[in-house]
CSV table of C-alpha atoms and ligand atoms in Angstrom, one decimal:
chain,number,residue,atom,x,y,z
J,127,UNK,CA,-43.3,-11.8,-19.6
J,128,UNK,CA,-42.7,-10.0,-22.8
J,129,UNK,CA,-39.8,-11.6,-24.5
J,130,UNK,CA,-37.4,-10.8,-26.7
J,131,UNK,CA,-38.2,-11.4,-30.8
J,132,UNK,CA,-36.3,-11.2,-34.0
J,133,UNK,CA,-37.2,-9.1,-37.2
J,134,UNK,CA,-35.0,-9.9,-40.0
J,135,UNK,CA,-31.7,-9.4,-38.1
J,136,UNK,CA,-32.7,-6.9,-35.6
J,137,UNK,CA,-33.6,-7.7,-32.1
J,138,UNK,CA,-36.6,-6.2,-30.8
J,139,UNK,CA,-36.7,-5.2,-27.4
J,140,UNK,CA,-38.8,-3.1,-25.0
J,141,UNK,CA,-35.6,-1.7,-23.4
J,142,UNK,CA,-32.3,-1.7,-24.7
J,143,UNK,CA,-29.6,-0.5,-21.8
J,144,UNK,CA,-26.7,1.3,-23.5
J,145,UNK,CA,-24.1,0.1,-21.1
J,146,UNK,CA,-23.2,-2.3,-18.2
J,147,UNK,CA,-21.6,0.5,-14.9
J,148,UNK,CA,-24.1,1.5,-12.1
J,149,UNK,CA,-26.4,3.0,-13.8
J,150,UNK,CA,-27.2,0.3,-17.0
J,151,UNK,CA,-27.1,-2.3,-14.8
J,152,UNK,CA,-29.8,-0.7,-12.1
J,153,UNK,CA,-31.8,0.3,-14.8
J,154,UNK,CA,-31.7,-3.2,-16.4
J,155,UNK,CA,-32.9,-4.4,-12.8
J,156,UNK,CA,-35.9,-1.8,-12.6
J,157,UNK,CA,-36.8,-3.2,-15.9
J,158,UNK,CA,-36.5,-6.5,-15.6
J,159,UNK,CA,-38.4,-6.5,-12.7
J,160,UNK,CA,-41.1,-4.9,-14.3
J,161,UNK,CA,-41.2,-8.0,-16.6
J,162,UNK,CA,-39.4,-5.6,-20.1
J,163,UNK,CA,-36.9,-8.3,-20.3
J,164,UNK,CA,-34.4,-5.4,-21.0
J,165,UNK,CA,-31.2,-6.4,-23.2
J,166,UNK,CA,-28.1,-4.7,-22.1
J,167,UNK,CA,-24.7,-3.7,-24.7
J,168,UNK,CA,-22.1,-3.8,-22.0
J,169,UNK,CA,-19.7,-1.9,-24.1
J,170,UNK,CA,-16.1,-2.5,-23.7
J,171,UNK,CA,-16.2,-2.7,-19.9
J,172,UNK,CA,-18.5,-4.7,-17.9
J,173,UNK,CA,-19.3,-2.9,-14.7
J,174,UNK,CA,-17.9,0.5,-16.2
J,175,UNK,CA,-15.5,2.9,-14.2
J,176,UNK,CA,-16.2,1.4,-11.4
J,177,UNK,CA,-14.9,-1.8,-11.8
J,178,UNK,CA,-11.7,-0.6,-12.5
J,179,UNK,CA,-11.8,0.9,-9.0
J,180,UNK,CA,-9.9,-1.7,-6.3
J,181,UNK,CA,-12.4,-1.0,-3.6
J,182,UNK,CA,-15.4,1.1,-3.4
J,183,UNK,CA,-16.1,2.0,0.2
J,184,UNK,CA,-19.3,4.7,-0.1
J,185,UNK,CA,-21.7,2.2,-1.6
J,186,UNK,CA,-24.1,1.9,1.3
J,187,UNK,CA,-24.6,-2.0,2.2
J,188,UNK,CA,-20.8,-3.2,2.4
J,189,UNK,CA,-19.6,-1.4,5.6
J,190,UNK,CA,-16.1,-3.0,4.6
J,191,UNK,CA,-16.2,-1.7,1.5
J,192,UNK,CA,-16.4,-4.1,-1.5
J,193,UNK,CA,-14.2,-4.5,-4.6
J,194,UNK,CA,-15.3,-2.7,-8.0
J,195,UNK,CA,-15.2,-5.7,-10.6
J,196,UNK,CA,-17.1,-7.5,-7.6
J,197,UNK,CA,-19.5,-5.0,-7.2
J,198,UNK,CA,-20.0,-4.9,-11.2
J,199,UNK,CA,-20.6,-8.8,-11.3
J,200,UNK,CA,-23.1,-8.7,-8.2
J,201,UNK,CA,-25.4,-6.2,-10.3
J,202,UNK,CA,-24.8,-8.5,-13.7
J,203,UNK,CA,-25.9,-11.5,-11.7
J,204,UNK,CA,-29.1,-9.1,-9.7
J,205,UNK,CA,-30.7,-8.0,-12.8
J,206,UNK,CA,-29.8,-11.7,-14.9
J,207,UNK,CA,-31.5,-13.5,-11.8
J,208,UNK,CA,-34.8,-11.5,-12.5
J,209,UNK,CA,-34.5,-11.9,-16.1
J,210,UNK,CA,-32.1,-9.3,-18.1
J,211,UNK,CA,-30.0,-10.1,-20.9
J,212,UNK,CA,-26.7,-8.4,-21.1
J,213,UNK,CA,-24.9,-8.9,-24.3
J,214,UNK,CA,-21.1,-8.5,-24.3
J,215,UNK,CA,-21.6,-6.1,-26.9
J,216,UNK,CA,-20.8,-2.5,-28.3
J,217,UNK,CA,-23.2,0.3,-29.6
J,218,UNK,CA,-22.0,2.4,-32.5
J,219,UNK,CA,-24.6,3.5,-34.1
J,220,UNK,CA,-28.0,4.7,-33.0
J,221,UNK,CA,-31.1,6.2,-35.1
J,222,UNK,CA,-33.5,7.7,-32.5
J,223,UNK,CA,-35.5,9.5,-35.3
J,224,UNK,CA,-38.4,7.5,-34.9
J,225,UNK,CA,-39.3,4.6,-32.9
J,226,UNK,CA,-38.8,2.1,-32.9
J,227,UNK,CA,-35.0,3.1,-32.2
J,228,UNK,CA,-32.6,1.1,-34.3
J,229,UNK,CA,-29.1,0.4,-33.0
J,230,UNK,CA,-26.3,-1.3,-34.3
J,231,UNK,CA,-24.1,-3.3,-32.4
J,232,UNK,CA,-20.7,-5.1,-32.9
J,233,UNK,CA,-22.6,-8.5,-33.8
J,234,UNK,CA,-26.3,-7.4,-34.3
J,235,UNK,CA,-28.8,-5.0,-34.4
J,236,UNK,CA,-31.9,-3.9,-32.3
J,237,UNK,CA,-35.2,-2.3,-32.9
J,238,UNK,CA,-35.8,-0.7,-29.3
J,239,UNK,CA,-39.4,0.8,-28.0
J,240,UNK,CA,-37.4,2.7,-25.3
J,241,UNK,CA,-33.6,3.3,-25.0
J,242,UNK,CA,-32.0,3.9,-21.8
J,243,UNK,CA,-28.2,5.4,-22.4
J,244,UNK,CA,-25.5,4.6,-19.4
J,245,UNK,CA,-22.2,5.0,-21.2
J,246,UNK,CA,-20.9,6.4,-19.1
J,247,UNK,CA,-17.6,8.4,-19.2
J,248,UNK,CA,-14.1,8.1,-20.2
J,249,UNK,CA,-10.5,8.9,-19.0
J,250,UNK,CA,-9.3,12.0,-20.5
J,251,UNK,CA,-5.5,12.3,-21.9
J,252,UNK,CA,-3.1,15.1,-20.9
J,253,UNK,CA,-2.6,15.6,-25.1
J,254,UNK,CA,1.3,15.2,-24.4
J,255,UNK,CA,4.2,14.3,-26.6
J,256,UNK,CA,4.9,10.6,-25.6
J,257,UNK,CA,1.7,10.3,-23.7
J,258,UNK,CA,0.3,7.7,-26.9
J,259,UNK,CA,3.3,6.7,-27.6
J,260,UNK,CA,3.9,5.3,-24.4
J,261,UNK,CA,0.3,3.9,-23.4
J,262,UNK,CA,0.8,0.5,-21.9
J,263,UNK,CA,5.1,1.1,-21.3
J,264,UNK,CA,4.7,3.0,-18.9
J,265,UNK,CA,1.6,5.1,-19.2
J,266,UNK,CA,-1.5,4.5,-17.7
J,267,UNK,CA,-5.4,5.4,-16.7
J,268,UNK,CA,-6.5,2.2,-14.3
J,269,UNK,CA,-4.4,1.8,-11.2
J,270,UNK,CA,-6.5,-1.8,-10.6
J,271,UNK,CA,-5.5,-3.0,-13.9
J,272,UNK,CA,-1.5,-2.0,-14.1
J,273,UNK,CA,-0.6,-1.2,-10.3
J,274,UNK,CA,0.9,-4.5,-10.4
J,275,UNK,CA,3.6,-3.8,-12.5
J,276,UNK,CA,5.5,-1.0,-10.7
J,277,UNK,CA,6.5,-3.5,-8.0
J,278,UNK,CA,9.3,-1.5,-6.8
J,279,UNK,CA,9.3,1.0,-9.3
J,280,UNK,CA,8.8,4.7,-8.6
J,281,UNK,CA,5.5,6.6,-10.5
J,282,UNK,CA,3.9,9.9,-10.6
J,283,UNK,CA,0.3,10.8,-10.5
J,284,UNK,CA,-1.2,13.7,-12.4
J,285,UNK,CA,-4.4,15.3,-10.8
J,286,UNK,CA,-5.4,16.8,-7.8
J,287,UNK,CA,-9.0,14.8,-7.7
J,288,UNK,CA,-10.6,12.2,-6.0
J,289,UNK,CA,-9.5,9.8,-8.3
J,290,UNK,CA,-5.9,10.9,-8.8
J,291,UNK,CA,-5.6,9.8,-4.5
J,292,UNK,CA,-7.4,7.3,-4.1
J,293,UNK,CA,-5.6,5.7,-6.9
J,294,UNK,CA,-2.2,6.7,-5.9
J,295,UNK,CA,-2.9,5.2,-2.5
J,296,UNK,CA,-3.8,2.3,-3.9
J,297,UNK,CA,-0.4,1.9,-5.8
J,298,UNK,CA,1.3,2.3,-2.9
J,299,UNK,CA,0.9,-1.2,-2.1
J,300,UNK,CA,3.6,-1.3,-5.0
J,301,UNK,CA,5.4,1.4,-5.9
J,302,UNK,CA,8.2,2.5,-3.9
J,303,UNK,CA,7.5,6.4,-4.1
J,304,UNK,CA,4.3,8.0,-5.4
J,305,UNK,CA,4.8,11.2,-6.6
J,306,UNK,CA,1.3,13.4,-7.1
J,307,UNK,CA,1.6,16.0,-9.7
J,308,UNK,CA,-0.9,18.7,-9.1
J,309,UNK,CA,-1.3,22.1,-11.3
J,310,UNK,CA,-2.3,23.9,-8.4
J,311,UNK,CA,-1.6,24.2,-4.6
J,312,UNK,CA,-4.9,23.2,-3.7
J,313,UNK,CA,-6.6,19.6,-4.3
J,314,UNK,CA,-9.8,18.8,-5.3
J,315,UNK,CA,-10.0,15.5,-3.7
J,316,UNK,CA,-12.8,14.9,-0.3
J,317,UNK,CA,-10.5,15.6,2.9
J,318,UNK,CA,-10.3,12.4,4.0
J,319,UNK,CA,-8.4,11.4,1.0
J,320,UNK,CA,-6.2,14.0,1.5
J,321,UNK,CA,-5.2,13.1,5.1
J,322,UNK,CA,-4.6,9.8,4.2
J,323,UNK,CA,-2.0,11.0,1.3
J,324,UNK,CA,-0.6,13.4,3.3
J,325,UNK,CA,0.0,11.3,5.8
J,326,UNK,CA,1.1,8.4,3.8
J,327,UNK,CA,5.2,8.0,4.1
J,328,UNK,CA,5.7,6.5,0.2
J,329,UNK,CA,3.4,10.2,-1.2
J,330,UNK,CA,5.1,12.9,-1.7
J,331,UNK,CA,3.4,15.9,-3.8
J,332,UNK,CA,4.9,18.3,-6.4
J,333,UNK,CA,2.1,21.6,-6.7
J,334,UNK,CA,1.8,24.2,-9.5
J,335,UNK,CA,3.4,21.6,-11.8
J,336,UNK,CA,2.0,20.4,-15.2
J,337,UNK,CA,3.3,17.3,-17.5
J,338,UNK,CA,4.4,18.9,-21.0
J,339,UNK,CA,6.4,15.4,-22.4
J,340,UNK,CA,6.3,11.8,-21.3
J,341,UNK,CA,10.0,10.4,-22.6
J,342,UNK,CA,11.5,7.2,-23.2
J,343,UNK,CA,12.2,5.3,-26.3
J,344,UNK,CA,10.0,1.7,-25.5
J,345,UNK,CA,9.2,2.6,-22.1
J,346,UNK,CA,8.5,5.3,-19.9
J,347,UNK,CA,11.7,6.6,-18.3
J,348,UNK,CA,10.9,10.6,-17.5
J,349,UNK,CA,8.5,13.4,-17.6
J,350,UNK,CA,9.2,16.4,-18.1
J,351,UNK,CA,8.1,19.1,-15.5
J,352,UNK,CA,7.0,22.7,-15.9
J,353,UNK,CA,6.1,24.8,-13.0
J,354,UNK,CA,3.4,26.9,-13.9
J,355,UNK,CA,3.9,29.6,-11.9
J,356,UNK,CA,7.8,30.4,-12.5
J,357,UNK,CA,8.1,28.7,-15.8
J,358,UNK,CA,10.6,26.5,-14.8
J,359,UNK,CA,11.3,23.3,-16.1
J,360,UNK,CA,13.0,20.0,-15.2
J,361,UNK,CA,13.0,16.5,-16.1
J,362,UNK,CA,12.1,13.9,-12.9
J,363,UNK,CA,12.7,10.4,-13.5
J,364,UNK,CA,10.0,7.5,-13.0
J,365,UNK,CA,9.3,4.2,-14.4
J,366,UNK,CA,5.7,5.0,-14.8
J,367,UNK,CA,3.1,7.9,-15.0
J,368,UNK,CA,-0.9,7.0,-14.2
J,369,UNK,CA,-3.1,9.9,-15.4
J,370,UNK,CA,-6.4,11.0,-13.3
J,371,UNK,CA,-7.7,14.2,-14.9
J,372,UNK,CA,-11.4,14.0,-15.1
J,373,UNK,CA,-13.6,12.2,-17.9
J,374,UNK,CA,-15.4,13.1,-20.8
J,375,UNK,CA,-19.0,11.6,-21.4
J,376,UNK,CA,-19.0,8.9,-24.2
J,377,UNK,CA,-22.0,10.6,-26.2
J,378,UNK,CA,-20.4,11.1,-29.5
J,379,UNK,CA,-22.7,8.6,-31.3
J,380,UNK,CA,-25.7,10.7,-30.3
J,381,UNK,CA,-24.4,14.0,-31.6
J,382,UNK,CA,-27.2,15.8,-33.3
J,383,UNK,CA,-30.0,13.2,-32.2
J,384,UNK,CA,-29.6,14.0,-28.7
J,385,UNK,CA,-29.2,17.5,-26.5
J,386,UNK,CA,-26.3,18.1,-25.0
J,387,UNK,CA,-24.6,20.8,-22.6
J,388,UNK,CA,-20.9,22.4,-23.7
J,389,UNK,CA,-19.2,19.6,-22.2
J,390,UNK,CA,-21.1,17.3,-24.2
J,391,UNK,CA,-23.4,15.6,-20.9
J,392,UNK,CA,-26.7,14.8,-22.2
J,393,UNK,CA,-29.6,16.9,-20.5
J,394,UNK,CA,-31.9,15.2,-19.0
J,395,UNK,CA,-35.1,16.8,-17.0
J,396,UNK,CA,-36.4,15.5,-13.3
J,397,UNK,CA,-37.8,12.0,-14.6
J,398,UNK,CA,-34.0,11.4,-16.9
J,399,UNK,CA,-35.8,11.8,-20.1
J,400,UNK,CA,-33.1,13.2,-22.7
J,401,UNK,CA,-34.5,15.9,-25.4
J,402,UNK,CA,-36.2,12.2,-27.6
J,403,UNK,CA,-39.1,10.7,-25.8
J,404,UNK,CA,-38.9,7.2,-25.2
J,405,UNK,CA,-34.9,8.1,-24.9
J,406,UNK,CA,-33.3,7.8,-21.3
J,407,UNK,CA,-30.4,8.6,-19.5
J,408,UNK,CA,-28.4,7.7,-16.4
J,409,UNK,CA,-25.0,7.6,-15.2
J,410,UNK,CA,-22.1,9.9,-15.7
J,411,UNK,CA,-23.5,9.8,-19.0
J,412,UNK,CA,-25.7,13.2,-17.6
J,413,UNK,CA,-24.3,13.5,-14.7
J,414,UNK,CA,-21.3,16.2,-14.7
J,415,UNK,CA,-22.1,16.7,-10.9
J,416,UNK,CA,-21.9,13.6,-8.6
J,417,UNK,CA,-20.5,10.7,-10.6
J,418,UNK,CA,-20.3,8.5,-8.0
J,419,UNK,CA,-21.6,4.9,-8.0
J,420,UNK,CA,-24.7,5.0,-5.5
J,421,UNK,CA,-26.2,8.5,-7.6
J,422,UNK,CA,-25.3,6.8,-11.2
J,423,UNK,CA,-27.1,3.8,-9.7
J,424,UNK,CA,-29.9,5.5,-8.2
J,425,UNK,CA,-30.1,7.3,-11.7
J,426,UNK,CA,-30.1,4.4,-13.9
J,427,UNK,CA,-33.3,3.0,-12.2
J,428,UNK,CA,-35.3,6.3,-11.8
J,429,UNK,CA,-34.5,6.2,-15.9
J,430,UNK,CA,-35.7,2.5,-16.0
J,431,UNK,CA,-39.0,3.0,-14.0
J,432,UNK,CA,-39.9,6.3,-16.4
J,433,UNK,CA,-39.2,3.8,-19.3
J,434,UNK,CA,-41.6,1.4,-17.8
J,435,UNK,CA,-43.8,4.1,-17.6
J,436,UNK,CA,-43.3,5.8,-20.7
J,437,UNK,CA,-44.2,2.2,-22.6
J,438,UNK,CA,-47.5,2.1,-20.1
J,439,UNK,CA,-48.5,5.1,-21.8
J,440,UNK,CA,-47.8,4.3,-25.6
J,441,UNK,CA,-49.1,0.3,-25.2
J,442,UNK,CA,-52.5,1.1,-23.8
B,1098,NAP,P1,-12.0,15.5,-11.1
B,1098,NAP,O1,-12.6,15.6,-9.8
B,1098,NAP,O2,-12.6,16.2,-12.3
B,1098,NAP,O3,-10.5,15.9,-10.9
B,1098,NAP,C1,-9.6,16.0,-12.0
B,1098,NAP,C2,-8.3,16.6,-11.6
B,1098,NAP,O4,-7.4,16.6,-12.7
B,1098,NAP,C3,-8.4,18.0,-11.0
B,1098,NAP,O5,-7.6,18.1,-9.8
B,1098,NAP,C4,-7.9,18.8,-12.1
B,1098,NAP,O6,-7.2,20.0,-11.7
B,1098,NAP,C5,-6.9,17.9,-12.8
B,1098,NAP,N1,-6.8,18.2,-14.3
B,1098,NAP,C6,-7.8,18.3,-15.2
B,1098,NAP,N2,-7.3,18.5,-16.4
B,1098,NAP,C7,-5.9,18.5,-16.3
B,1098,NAP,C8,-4.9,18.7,-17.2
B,1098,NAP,N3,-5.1,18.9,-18.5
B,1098,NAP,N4,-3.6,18.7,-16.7
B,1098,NAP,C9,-3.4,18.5,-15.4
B,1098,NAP,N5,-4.4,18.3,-14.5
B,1098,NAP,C10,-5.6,18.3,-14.9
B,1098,NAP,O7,-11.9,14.0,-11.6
B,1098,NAP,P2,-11.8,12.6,-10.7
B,1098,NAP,O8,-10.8,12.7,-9.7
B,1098,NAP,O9,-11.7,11.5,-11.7
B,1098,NAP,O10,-13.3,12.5,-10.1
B,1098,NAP,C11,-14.4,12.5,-10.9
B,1098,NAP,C12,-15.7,12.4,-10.0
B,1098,NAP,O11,-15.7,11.1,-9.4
B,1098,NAP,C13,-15.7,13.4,-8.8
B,1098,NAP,O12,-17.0,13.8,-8.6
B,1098,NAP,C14,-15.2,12.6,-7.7
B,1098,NAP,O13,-15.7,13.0,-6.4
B,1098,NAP,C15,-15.7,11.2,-8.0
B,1098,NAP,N6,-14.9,10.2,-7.4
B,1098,NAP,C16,-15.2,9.8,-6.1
B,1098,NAP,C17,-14.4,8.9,-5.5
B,1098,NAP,C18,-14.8,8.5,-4.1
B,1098,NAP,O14,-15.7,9.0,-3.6
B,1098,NAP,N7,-14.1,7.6,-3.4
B,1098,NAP,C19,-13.3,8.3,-6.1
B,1098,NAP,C20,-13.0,8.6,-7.5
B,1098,NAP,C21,-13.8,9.6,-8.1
B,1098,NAP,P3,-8.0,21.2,-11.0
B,1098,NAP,O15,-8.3,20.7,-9.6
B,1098,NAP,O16,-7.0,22.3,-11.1
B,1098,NAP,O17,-9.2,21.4,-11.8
């Protein structure tokens, strides 16, 4: 087993996993069953996006679907049991000019032989007046986390996605009216979800409508509406406003060390090699296509068995 050593105050490691969602924590798997002893940085969220979904019901293996912080903590414990280390821990700095790679952490820093980034993605903001202001009163981007306090209470949606429904479903268990705010007549979301909205007696939808202001003084109280196709706007009352409008990939760190595409996903060829050798990717990270838990997963270990092979290569 190769372990983990010190130099100065930098960890070497044969894999360092750049995040703890699907995809960091199937690659730290792969590689800890290939006997790397990988170290993960779980970044802010252990178990990524995911485990701030209430129930994930496509991953194949739990035909009743299973919860996402569950789900997040089974494949902690999966890749621990066959020796992975995942360090509750944030990356902020990376040099991938040479390798070994260093990386600076919140507590420490590592000298890496191979790097395998899964940071995923994160929420994007609507850019409104209030929308800041009013994060945590009112405003939110996790149903999971704050569904619980509109007991009662009436909220709106924004998005027209996958997420925006599923979510909004989910707060129905709460909420007394769910209100999804779409800026076009047509959603985005898989049919099913759809049906089960549509059908649901608490949704109600409001089309070719965007958010221009979220307003209250210490906690949400209104939005206002403008209809994008007549101009026309109104002010609609809610106690709270949960925002589902796609993600941005968390690559800034690797900006000019790393290729990207225009939306800043990092390009990775058939065997999720980024534009360094010896540099991987996984995940939503590069993934502007499928993001869904099973294909981040499935992508995180393809990266991990290429890192095994990659240090096969440069070892011998
Ligand atoms: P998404 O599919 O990118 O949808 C984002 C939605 O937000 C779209 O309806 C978009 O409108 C709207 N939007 C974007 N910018 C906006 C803005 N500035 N103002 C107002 N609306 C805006 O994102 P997602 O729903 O988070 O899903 C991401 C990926 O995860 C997808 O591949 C999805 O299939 C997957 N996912 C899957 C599941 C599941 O399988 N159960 C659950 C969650 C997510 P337009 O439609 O007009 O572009």
């Amino acid at each position: 087993m190769v372990s983990t050593s010190s130099n100065g105050n930098a960890h070497r490691v044969k894999v360092l996993v750049l995040g703890s969602g699907p995809a960091g924590l199937a690659a730290a798997l792969y590689a800890a069953r290939a006997e790397l002893a990988p170290v993960v940085l779980s970044g802010i969220q252990l178990g990524g996006q995911a485990a701030l979904t209430y129930a994930v019901e496509n991953y194949p293996g739990f035909p009743e679907g299973v919860g996402g912080a569950e789900l997040g903590e089974l494949f902690k414990k999966q890749a621990e049991h066959f020796g992975a280390k995942v360090e509750f821990e944030t990356a902020n700095e990376v040099d991938l000019s040479a390798r070994p790679f260093k990386v600076t952490g919140d507590n420490s820093k590592y000298l890496a032989d191979t790097i395998i980034v899964a940071t995923g993605a994160s929420s994007n903001q609507l850019g409104v007046r209030g929308e800041n202001e009013l994060t945590g009163r009112g405003v939110s981007y996790c149903a999971t986390c704050d569904g619980w306090f509109f007991k009662d209470k009436k909220v709106i949606i924004v998005g027209g996605g996958d997420s925006a429904l599923e979510e909004g479903l989910f707060i129905t268990r709460y909420a007394s009216s769910v209100t999804i705010v779409h800026r076009r007549e047509e959603l985005r979301a898989s049919p099913l979800l759809q049906k089960r909205a549509a059908e649901h007696p608490k949704v109600d939808f409001i089309w070719s409508t965007i958010v221009t202001e979220v307003l209250g003084s210490d906690k949400v109280e209104a939005v206002r509406l403008k209809n994008v196709k007549t101009g026309e706007e109104r002010i609609l009352e809610t106690d709270g406003i949960f925002i589902f409008i796609g993600h941005t990939p968390n690559t800034a760190m690797f900006k000019g060390q790393l290729e990207m595409d225009a939306l800043g996903y990092l390009k990775v060829d058939d065997r999720m090699q980024t534009s360094q050798p010896g540099v991987f990717a996984g995940g939503e990270v590069a993934d502007p296509h499928f993001r869904q838990v099973v294909t981040s997963a499935g992508m995180g270990a393809a990266a991990a068995i290429q890192a095994t092979r990659f240090l096969e290569e440069h070892e011998s």
